[in-house]
CSV table of C-alpha atoms in Angstrom, one decimal:
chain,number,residue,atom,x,y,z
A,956,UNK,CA,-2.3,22.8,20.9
A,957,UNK,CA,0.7,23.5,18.0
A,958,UNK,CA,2.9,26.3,17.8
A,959,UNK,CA,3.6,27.7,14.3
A,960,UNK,CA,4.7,30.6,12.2
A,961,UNK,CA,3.5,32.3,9.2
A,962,UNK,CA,5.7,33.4,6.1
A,963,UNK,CA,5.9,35.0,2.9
A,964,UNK,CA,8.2,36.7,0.6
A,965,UNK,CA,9.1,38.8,3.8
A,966,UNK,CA,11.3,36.4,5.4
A,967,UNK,CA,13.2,35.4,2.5
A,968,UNK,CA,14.8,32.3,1.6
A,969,UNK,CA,14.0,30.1,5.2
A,970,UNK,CA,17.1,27.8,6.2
A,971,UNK,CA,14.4,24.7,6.6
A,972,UNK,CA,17.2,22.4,7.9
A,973,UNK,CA,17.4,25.0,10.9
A,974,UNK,CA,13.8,25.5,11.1
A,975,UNK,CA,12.7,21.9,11.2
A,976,UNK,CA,12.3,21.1,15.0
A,977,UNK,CA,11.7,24.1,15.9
A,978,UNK,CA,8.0,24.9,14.7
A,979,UNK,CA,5.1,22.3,15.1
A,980,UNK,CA,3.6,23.9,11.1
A,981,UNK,CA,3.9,27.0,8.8
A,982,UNK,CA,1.2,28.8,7.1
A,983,UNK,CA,2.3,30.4,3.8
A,984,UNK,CA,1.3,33.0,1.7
A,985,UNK,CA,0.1,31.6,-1.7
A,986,UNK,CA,-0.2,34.9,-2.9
A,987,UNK,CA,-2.4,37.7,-3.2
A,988,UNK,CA,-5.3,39.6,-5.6
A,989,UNK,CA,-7.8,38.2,-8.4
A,990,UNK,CA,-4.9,36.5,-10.8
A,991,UNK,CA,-2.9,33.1,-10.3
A,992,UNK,CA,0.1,35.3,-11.5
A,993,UNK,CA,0.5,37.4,-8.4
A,994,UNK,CA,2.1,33.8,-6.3
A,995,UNK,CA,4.0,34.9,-3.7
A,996,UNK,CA,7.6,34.6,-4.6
A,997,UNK,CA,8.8,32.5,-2.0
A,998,UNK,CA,5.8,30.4,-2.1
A,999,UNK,CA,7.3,27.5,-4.4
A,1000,UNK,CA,10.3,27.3,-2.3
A,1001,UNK,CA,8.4,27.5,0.8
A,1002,UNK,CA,6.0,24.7,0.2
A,1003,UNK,CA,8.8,22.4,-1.6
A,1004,UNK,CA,10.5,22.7,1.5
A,1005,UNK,CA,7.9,22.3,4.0
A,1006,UNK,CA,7.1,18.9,2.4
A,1007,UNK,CA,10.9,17.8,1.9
A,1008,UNK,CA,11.4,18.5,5.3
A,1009,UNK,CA,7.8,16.6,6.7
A,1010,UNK,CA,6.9,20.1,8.1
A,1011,UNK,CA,2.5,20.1,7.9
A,1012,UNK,CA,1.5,23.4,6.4
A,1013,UNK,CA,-1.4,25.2,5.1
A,1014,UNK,CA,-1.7,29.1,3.2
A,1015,UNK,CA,-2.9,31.9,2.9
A,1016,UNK,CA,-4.5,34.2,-0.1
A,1017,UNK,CA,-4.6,38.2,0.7
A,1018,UNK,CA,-7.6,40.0,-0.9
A,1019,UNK,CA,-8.1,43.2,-1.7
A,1020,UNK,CA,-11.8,42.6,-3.4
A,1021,UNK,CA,-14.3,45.6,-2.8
A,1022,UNK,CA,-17.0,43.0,-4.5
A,1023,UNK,CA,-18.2,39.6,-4.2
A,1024,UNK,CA,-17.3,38.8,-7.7
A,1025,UNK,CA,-13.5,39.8,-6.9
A,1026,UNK,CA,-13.3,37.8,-4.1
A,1027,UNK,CA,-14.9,34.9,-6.0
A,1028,UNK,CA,-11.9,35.9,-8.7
A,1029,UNK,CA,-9.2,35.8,-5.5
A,1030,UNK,CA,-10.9,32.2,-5.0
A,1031,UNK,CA,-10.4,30.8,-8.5
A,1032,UNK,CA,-6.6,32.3,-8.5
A,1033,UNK,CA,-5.7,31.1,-5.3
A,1034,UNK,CA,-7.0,27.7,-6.6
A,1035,UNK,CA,-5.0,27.7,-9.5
A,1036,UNK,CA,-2.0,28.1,-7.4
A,1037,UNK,CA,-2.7,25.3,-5.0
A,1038,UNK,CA,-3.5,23.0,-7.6
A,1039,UNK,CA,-1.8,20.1,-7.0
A,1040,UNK,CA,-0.5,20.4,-3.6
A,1041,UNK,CA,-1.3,19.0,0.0
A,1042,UNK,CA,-2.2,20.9,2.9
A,1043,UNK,CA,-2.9,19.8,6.5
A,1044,UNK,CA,-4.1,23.0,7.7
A,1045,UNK,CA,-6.4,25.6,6.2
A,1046,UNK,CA,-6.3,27.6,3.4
A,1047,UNK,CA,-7.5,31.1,4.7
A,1048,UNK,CA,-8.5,34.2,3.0
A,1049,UNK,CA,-6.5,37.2,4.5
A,1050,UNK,CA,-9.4,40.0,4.9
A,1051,UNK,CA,-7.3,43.3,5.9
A,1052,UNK,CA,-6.5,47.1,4.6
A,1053,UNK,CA,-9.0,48.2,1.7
A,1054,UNK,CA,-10.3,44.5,1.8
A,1055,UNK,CA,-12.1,45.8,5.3
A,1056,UNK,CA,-13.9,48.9,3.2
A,1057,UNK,CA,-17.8,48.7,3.1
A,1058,UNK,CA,-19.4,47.6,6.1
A,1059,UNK,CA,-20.0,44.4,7.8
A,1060,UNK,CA,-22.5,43.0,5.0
A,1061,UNK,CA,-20.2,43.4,2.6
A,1062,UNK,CA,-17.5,42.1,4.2
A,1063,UNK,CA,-19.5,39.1,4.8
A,1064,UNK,CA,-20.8,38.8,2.0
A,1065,UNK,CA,-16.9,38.8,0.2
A,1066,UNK,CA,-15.6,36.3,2.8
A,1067,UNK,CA,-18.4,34.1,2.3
A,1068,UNK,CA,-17.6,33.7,-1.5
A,1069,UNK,CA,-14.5,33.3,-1.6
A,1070,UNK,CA,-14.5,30.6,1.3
A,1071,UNK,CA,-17.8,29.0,-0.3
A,1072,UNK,CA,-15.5,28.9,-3.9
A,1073,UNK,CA,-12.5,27.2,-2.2
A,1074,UNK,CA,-15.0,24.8,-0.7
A,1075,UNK,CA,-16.3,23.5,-3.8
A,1076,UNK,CA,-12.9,22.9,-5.1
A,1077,UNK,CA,-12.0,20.6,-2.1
A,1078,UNK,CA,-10.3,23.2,0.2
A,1079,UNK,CA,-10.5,23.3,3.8
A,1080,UNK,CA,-11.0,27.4,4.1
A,1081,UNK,CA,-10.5,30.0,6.5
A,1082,UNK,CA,-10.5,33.7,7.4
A,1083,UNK,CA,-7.6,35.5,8.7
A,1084,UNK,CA,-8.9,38.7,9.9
A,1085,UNK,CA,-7.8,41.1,13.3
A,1086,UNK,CA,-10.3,40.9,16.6
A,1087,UNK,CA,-11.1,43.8,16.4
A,1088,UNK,CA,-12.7,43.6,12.8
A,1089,UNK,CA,-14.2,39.8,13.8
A,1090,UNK,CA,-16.0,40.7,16.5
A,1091,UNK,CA,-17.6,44.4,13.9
A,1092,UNK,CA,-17.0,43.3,10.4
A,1093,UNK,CA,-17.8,39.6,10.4
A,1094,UNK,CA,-21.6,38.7,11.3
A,1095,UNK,CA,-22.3,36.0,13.4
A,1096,UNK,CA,-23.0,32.9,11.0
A,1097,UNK,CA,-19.8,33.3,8.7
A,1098,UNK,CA,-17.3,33.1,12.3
A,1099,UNK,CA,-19.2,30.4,13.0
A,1100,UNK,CA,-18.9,28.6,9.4
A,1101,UNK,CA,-15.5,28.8,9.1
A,1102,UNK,CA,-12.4,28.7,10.9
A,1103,UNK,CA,-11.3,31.6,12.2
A,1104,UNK,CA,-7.6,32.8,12.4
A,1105,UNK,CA,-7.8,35.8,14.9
A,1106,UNK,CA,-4.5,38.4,15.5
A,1107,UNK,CA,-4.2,39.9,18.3
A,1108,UNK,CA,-1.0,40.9,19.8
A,1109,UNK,CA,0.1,41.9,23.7
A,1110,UNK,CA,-0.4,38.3,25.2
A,1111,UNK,CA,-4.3,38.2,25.3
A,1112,UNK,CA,-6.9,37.8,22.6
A,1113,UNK,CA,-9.8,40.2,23.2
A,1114,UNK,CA,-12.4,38.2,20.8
A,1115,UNK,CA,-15.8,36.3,21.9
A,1116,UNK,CA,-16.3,34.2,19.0
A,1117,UNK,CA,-14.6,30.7,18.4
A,1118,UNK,CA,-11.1,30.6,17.3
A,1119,UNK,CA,-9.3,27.7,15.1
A,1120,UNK,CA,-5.7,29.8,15.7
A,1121,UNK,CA,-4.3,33.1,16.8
A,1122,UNK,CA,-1.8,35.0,15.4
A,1123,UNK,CA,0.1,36.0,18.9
A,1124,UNK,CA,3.0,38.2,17.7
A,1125,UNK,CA,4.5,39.5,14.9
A,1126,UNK,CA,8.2,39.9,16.7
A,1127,UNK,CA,8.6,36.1,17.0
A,1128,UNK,CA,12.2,34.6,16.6
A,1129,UNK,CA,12.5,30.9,15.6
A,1130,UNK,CA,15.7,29.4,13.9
A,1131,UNK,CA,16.7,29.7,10.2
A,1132,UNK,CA,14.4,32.6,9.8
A,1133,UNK,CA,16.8,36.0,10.0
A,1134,UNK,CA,14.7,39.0,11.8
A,1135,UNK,CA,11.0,38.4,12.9
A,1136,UNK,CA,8.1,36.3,12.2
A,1137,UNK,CA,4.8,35.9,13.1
A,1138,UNK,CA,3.9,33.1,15.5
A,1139,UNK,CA,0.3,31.5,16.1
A,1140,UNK,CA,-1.3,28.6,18.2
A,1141,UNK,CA,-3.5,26.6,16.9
A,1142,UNK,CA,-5.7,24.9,18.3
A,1143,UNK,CA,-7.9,22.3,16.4
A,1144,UNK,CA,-6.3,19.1,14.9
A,1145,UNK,CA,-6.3,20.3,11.5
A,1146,UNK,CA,-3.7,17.8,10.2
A,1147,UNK,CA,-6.3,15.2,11.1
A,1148,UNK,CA,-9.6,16.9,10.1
A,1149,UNK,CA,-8.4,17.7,7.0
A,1150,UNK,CA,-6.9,14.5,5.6
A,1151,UNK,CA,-9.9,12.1,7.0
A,1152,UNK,CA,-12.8,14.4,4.5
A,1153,UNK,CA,-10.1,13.8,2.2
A,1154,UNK,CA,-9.6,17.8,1.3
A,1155,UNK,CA,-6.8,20.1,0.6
A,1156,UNK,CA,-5.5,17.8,-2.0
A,1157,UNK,CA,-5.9,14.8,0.2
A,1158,UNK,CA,-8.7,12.5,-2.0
A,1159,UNK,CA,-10.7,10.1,0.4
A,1160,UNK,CA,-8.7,6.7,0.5
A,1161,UNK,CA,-11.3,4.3,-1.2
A,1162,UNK,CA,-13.2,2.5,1.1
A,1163,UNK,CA,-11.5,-1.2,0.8
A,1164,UNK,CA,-13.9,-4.2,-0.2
A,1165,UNK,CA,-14.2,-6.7,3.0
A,1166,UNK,CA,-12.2,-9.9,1.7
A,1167,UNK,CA,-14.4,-12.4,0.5
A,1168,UNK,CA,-13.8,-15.5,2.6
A,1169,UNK,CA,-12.2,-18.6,1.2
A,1170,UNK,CA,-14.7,-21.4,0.2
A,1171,UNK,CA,-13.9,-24.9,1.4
A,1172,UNK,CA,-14.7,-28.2,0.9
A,1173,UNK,CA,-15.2,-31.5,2.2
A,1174,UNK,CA,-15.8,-35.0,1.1
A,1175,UNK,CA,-18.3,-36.9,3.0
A,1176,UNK,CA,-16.8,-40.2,4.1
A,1177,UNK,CA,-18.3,-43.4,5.7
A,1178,UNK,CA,-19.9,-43.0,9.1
A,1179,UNK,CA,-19.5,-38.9,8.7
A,1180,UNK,CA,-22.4,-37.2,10.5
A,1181,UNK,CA,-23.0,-33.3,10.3
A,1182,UNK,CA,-22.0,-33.1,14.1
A,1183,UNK,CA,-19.0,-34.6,13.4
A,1184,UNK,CA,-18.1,-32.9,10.5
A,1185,UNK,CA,-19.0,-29.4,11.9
A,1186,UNK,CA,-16.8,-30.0,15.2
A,1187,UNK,CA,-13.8,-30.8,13.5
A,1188,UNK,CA,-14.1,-27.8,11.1
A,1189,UNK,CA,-14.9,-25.6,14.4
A,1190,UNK,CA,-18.6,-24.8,12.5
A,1191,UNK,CA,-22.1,-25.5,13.7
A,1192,UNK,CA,-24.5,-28.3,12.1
A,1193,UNK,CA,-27.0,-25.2,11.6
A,1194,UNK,CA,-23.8,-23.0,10.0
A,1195,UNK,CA,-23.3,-26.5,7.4
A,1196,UNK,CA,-27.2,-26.5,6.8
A,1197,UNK,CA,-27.3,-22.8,5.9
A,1198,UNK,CA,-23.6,-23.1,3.6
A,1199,UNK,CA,-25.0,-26.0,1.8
A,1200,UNK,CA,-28.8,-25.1,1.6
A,1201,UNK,CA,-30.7,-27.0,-0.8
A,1202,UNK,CA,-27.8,-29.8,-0.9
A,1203,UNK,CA,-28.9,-30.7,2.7
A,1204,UNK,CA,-32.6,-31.1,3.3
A,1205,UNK,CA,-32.1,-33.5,6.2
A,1206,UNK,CA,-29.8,-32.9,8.9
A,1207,UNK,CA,-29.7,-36.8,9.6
A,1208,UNK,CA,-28.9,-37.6,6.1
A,1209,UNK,CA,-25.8,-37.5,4.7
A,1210,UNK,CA,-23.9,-39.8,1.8
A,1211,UNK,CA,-20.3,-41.0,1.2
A,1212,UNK,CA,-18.9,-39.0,-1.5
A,1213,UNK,CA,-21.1,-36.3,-1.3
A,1214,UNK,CA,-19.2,-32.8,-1.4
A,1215,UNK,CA,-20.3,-30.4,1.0
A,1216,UNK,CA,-19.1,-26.8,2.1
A,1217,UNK,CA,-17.9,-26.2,5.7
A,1218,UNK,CA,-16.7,-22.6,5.5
């Protein structure tokens, strides 16, 4: 289990040299709506310093779609921002206000394609949403396809479903952050999820080649045998047979000078 925080342009310019220590990761806001040009303006600064100061983080994007294709338009801008970047925890899709409009199917429907865009792209995605509006707004299958960032304040999260993190508070104090912030708990190993399918900017490390072994050689001499031979070169007379196949036919004949392979 971590303990974090979540920022944006509300908590101005963060003092990370205070902050570092003092939160275990920070989800940011990467911005908000259907174009790349609404970026959060503290986003640059917040993700510059979150990687300056080793701090794992991941983001947000807040919708306000009332269609599929809108939210499909949040996805593609929210990619264009991220491009890029590294991020050891999700990237979520923050489905509140108007974004809650519509019914449950449609709310589904909207989360599922934005989530289902990032995905494509290589993102690790996420819903932010309230309990109340998981447990009414969200069918079953999309909480259970993605991760789920639940708020709930008061000390106790009233929701059923499976949660990656919860957003505890939003009065939360933590050094070099002046006023409040929200604080969450996560608790799945994103940081280690994430980078081993090689997502959120994190490319799969290619697989290394198994090292060829070094061939060696060795001269027959008088009076070698294979048994000989093979002990001293901590092999097997059936290992030599199979190394030199069609050299030796005969296990019990062997010549001076000939050159055969022991490993």
């Amino acid at each position: 289990m971590k303990n974090g925080i979540d920022v944006s342009y509300a908590q101005g310019n963060i003092d990370y040299d205070r902050l570092r220590g003092h939160t275990d990761f920070v989800i940011m806001r990467a911005g908000f709506g259907r174009y790349a040009s609404q970026t959060d303006t503290c986003f640059k600064r917040n993700y510059s310093l979150c990687k300056q100061k080793k701090i794992p983080c991941g983001a947000y994007w807040f919708s306000y779609a009332q269609s599929e294709k809108e939210a499909r338009q949040e996805a593609r801008a929210c990619i264009k921002v991220l491009k890029g970047k590294k991020f050891e925890y999700p990237i979520y899709y923050d489905v509140e206000g108007t974004a809650l409009l519509g019914g449950a199917d449609k709310v589904s429907a909207k989360c599922r394609a934005f989530c289902d865009t990032l995905e494509r792209a290589g993102y690790f995605a996420g819903i932010y949403m309230s309990a109340s509006p998981l447990e009414t707004l969200l069918d079953d299958s999309t909480r259970k396809r993605y991760a789920i960032w639940a708020a709930e304040y008061g000390g106790v999260l009233n929701y059923s479903g499976p949660v990656g993190m919860w957003q505890n508070s939003s009065s939360g104090r933590v050094s070099g952050i002046a006023g409040n912030v929200d604080t969450d708990i996560c608790y799945e190993g994103y940081p280690e999820i994430i980078k081993k399918a090689g997502l959120n900017g994190y490319g799969k490390a290619a697989a290394k080649k198994p090292k060829q072994k070094k061939k060696k050689y060795y001269t027959v001499k008088a009076g070698d045998t294979l048994t000989a031979i093979a002990k001293r070169f901590g092999t097997t007379v059936d290992e030599l047979m199979r190394l030199n196949k069609g050299k030796i036919k005969n296990r019990d004949l062997i010549y001076k000078g000939m050159k055969i392979r022991v490993k």
